[in-house]
Tab-separated table of C-alpha atoms in Angstrom:
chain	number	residue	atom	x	y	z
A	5	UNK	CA	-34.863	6.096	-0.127
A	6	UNK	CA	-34.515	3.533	-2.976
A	7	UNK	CA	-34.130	4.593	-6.462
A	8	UNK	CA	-35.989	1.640	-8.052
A	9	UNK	CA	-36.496	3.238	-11.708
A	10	UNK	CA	-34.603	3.135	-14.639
A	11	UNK	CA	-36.075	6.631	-15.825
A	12	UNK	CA	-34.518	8.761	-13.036
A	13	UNK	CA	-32.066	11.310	-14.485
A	14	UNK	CA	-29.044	10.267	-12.476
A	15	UNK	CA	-29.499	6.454	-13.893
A	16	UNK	CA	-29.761	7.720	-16.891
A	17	UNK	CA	-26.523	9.722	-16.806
A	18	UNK	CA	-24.553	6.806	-14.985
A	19	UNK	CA	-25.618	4.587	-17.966
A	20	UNK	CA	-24.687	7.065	-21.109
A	21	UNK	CA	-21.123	6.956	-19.578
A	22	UNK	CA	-20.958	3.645	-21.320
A	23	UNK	CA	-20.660	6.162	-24.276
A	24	UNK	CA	-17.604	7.906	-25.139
A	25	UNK	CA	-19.653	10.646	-26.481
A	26	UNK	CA	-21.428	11.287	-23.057
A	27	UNK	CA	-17.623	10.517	-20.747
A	28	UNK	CA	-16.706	13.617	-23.117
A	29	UNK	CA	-19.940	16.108	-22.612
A	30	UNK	CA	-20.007	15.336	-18.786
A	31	UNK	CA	-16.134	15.281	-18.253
A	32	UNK	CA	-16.564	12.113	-16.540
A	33	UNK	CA	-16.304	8.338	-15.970
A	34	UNK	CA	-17.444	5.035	-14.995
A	35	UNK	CA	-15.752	3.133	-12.047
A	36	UNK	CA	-17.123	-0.216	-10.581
A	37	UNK	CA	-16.339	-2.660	-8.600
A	38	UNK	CA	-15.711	-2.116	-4.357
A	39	UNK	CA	-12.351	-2.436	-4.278
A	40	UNK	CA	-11.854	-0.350	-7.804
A	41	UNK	CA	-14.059	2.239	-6.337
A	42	UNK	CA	-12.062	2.463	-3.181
A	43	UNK	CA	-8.574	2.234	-4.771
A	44	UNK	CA	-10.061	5.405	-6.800
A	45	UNK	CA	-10.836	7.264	-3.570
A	46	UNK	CA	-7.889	6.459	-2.094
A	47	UNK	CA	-5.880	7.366	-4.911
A	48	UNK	CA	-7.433	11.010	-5.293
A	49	UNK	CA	-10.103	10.692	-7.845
A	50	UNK	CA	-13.047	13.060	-7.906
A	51	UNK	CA	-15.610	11.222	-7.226
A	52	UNK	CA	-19.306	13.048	-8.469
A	53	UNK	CA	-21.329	9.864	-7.338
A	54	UNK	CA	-21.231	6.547	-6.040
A	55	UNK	CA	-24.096	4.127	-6.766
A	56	UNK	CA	-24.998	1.179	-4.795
A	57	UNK	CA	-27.301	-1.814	-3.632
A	58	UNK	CA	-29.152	-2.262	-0.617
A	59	UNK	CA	-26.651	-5.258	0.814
A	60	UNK	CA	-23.915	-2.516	0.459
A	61	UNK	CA	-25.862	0.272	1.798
A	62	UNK	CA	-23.458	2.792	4.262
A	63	UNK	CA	-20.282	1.011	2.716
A	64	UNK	CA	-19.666	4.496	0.938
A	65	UNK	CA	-20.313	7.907	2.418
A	66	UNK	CA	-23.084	9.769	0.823
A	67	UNK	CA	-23.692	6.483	-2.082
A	68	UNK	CA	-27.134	6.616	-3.594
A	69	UNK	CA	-28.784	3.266	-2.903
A	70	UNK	CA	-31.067	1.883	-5.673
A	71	UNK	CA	-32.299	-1.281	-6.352
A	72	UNK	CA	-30.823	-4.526	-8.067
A	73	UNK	CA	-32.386	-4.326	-10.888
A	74	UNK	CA	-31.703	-0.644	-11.727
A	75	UNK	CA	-28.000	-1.238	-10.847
A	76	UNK	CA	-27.849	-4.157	-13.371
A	77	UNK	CA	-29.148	-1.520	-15.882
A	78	UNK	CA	-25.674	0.789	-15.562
A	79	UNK	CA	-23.234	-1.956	-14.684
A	80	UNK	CA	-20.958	-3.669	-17.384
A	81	UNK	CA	-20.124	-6.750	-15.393
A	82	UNK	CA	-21.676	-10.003	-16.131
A	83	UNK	CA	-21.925	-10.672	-11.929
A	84	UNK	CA	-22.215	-6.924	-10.376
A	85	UNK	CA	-20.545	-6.615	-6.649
A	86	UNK	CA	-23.017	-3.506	-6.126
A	87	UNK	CA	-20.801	-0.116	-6.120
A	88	UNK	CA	-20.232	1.788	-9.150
A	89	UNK	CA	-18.651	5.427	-8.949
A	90	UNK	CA	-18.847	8.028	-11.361
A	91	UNK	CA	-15.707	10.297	-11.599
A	92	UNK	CA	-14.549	13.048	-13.050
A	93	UNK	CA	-11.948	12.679	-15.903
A	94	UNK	CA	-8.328	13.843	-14.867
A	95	UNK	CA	-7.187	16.774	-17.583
A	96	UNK	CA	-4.133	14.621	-18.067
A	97	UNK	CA	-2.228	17.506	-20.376
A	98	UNK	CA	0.342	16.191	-22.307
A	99	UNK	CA	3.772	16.511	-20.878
A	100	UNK	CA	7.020	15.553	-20.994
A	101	UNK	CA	7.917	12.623	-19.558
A	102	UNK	CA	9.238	12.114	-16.031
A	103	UNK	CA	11.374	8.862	-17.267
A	104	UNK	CA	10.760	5.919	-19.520
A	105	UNK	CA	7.482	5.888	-21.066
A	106	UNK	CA	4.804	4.654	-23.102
A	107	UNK	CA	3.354	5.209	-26.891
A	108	UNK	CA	0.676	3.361	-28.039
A	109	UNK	CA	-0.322	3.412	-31.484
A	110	UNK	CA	-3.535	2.932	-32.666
A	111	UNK	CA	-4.385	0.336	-30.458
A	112	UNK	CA	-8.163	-1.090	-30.845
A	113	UNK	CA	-8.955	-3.303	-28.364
A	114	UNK	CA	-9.861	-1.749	-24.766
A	115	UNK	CA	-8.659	-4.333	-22.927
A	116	UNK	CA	-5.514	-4.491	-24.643
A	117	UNK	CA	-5.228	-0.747	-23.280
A	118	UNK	CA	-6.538	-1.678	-20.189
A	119	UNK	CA	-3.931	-4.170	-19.777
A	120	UNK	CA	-1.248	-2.634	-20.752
A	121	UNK	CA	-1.780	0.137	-18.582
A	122	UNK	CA	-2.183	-2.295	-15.597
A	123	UNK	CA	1.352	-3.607	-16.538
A	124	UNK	CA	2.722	-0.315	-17.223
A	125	UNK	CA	1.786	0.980	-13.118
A	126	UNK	CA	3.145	-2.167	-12.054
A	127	UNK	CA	6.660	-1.650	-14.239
A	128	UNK	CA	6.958	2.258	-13.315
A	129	UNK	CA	5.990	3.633	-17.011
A	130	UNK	CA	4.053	6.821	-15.621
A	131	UNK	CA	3.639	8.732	-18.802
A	132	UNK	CA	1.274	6.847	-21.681
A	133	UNK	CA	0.571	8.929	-24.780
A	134	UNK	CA	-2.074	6.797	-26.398
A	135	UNK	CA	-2.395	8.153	-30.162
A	136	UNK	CA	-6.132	7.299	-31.557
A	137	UNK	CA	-5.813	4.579	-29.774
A	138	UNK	CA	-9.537	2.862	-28.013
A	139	UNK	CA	-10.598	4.983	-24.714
A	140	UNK	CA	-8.385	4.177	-21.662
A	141	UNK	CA	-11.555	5.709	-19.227
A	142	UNK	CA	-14.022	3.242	-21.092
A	143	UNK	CA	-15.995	0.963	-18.660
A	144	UNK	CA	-13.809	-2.076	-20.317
A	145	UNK	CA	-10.507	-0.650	-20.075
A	146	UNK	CA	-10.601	0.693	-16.809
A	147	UNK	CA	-11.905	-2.634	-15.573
A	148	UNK	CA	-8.484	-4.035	-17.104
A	149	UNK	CA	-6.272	-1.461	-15.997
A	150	UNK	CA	-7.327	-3.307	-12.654
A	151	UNK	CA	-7.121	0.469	-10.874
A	152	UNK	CA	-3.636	1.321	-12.710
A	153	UNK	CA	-5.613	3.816	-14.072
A	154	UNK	CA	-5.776	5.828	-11.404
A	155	UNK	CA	-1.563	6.105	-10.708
A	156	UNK	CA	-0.641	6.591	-14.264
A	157	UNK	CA	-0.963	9.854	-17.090
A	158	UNK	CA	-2.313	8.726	-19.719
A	159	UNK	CA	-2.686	11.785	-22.255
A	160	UNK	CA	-4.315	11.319	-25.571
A	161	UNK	CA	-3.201	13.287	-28.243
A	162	UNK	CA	-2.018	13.770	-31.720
A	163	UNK	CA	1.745	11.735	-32.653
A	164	UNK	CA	2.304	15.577	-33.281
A	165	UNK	CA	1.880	16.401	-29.777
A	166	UNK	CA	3.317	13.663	-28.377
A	167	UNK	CA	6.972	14.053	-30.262
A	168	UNK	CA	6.732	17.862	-29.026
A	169	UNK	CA	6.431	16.612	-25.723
A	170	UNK	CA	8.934	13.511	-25.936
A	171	UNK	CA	11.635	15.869	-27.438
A	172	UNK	CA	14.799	14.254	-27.568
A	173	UNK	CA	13.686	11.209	-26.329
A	174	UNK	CA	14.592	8.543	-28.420
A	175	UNK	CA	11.499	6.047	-29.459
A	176	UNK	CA	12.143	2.303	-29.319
A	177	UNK	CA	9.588	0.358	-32.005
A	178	UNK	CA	8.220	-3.191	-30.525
A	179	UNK	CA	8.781	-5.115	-34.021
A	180	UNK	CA	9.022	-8.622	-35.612
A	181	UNK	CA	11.786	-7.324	-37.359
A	182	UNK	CA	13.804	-5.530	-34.502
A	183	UNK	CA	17.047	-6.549	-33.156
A	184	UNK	CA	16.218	-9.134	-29.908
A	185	UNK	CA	15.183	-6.978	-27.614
A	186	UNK	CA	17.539	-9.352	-24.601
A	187	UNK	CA	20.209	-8.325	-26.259
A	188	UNK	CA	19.373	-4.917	-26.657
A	189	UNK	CA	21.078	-1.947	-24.015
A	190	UNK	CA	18.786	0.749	-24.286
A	191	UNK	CA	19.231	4.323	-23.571
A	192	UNK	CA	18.542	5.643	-20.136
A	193	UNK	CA	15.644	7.550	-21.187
A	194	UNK	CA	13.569	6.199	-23.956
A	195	UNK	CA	9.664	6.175	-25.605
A	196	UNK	CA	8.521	2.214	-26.055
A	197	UNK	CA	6.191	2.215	-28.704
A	198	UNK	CA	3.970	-0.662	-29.289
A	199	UNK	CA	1.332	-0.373	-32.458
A	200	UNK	CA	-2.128	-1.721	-33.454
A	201	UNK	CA	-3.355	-5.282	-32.933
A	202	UNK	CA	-3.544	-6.438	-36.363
A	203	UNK	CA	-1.091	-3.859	-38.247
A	204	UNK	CA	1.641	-2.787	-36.059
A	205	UNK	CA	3.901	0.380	-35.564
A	206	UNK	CA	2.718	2.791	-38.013
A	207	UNK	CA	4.748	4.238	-40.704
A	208	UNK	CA	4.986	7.548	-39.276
A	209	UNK	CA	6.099	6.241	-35.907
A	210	UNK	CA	8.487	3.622	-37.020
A	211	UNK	CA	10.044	6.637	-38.995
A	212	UNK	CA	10.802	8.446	-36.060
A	213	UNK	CA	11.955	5.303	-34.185
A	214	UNK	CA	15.926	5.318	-33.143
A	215	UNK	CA	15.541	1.721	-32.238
A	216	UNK	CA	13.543	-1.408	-33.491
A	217	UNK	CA	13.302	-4.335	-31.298
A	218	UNK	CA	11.625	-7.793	-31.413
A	219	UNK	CA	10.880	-10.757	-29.034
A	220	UNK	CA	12.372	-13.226	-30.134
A	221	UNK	CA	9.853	-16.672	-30.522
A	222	UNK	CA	9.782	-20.248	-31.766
A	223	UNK	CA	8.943	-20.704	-35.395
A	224	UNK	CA	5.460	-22.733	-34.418
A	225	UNK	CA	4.305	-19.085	-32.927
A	226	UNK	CA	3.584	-16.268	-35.481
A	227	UNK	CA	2.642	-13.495	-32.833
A	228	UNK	CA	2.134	-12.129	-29.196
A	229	UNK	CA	-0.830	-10.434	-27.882
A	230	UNK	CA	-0.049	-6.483	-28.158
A	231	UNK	CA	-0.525	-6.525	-24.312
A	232	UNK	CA	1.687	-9.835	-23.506
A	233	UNK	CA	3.962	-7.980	-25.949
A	234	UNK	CA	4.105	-4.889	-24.561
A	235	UNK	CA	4.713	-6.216	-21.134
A	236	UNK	CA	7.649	-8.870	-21.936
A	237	UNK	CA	8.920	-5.274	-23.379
A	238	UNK	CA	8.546	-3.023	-20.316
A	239	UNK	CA	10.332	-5.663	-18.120
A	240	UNK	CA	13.060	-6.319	-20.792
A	241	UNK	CA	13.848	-2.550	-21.170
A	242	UNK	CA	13.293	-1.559	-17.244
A	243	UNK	CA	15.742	-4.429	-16.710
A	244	UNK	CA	18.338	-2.978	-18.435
A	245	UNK	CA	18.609	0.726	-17.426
């Protein structure tokens, strides 16, 4: 059987998890893509349902097939492969680090978060305390996290919580005004923290910052991207530890 309306209750929940509001009430999330969907089973997600079209019909065990059109109305791709999953939201307390992590600070932009998250599975940054920063299980974001997603913790909370958790780790700002960061030996253990698009580190965090270090840029450039910022950074650090 073919789910070919719009007005059947399961469409109608995959489509509010575009909402942040609804990924909250439900405990749950939007993946799509095949390969995304797989990487998530494969990786251990919890996988409530898996919607798909006819063309990719028996592709996932127990998928609910409905038509093109109705997929269209849930997917946020331009050019839909057909498989969309809807998972359940990892509890992702907030913890302690395991070894050199992530703070982001009020970062905006999805895919910046998305991105950055990609870069930070790829670098070995496990632990990402994201502080009212946009939603890392939004459809956008964990589009760009191209499945990282899935291997990292990434724990919103309060900057309360996460200094409670960090401890005596020592936080390293990403700055214009920092010391180059090439130059820079930083501690074995440390918190990189890389602030909002537009406005940077926040007060509060750059006050509890032990270190502040820049990337260092020709004068005909005024800025990075937060996420081509943030990833020049992971390397840099990584590098030197």
């Amino acid at each position: 059987m073919i789910i070919t309306s719009r007005a059947n209750p399961l469409i109608k929940k995959f489509a509010s998890l575009s909402d942040k509001k609804f990924r909250r009430q439900y405990g749950e999330y939007l993946v799509e893509g095949v390969k995304p969907v797989r990487e998530c089973i494969a990786a251990g997600g919890e996988v409530v349902n898996i919607l798909c079209t006819p063309r990719l019909e028996g592709a996932f065990e127990g998928a609910t097939v409905v038509s093109e059109d109705v997929f269209k109305s849930v997917s946020a791709e331009k050019t839909p492969q057909g498989a969309i999953a809807c998972v359940k939201l990892p509890l992702n307390a907030v913890r302690p680090p395991k070894g050199p992590c992530l703070l982001l600070d009020r970062l905006q932009d999805p895919g910046n978060v998305g991105t950055i998250i990609r870069t930070a599975n790829a670098a070995g940054y496990e632990d990402i305390y994201l502080i009212d920063c946009a939603d890392p299980f939004s459809p956008k974001a964990v589009r760009a996290s191209m499945s990282g997603i899935f291997f990292v913790n990434a724990m919103c909370c309060t900057l309360e919580e996460a200094l409670q958790a960090l401890g005596s780790v020592p936080l390293i700002t990403a700055d214009m005004d920092g010391r180059n960061i090439f130059d820079f030996a930083p501690p074995k253990n440390f918190c990189l923290c890389i602030g909002n698009e537009g406005r940077g580190v926040s007060r509060e965090v750059t006050e509890k910052s032990s270190y502040t270090v820049s990337i260092p840029m020709r004068a005909t450039c005024e800025s990075l991207n937060a996420a081509i910022s943030a990833a020049i950074a992971m390397y840099a650090l990584k590098n030197k530890i």
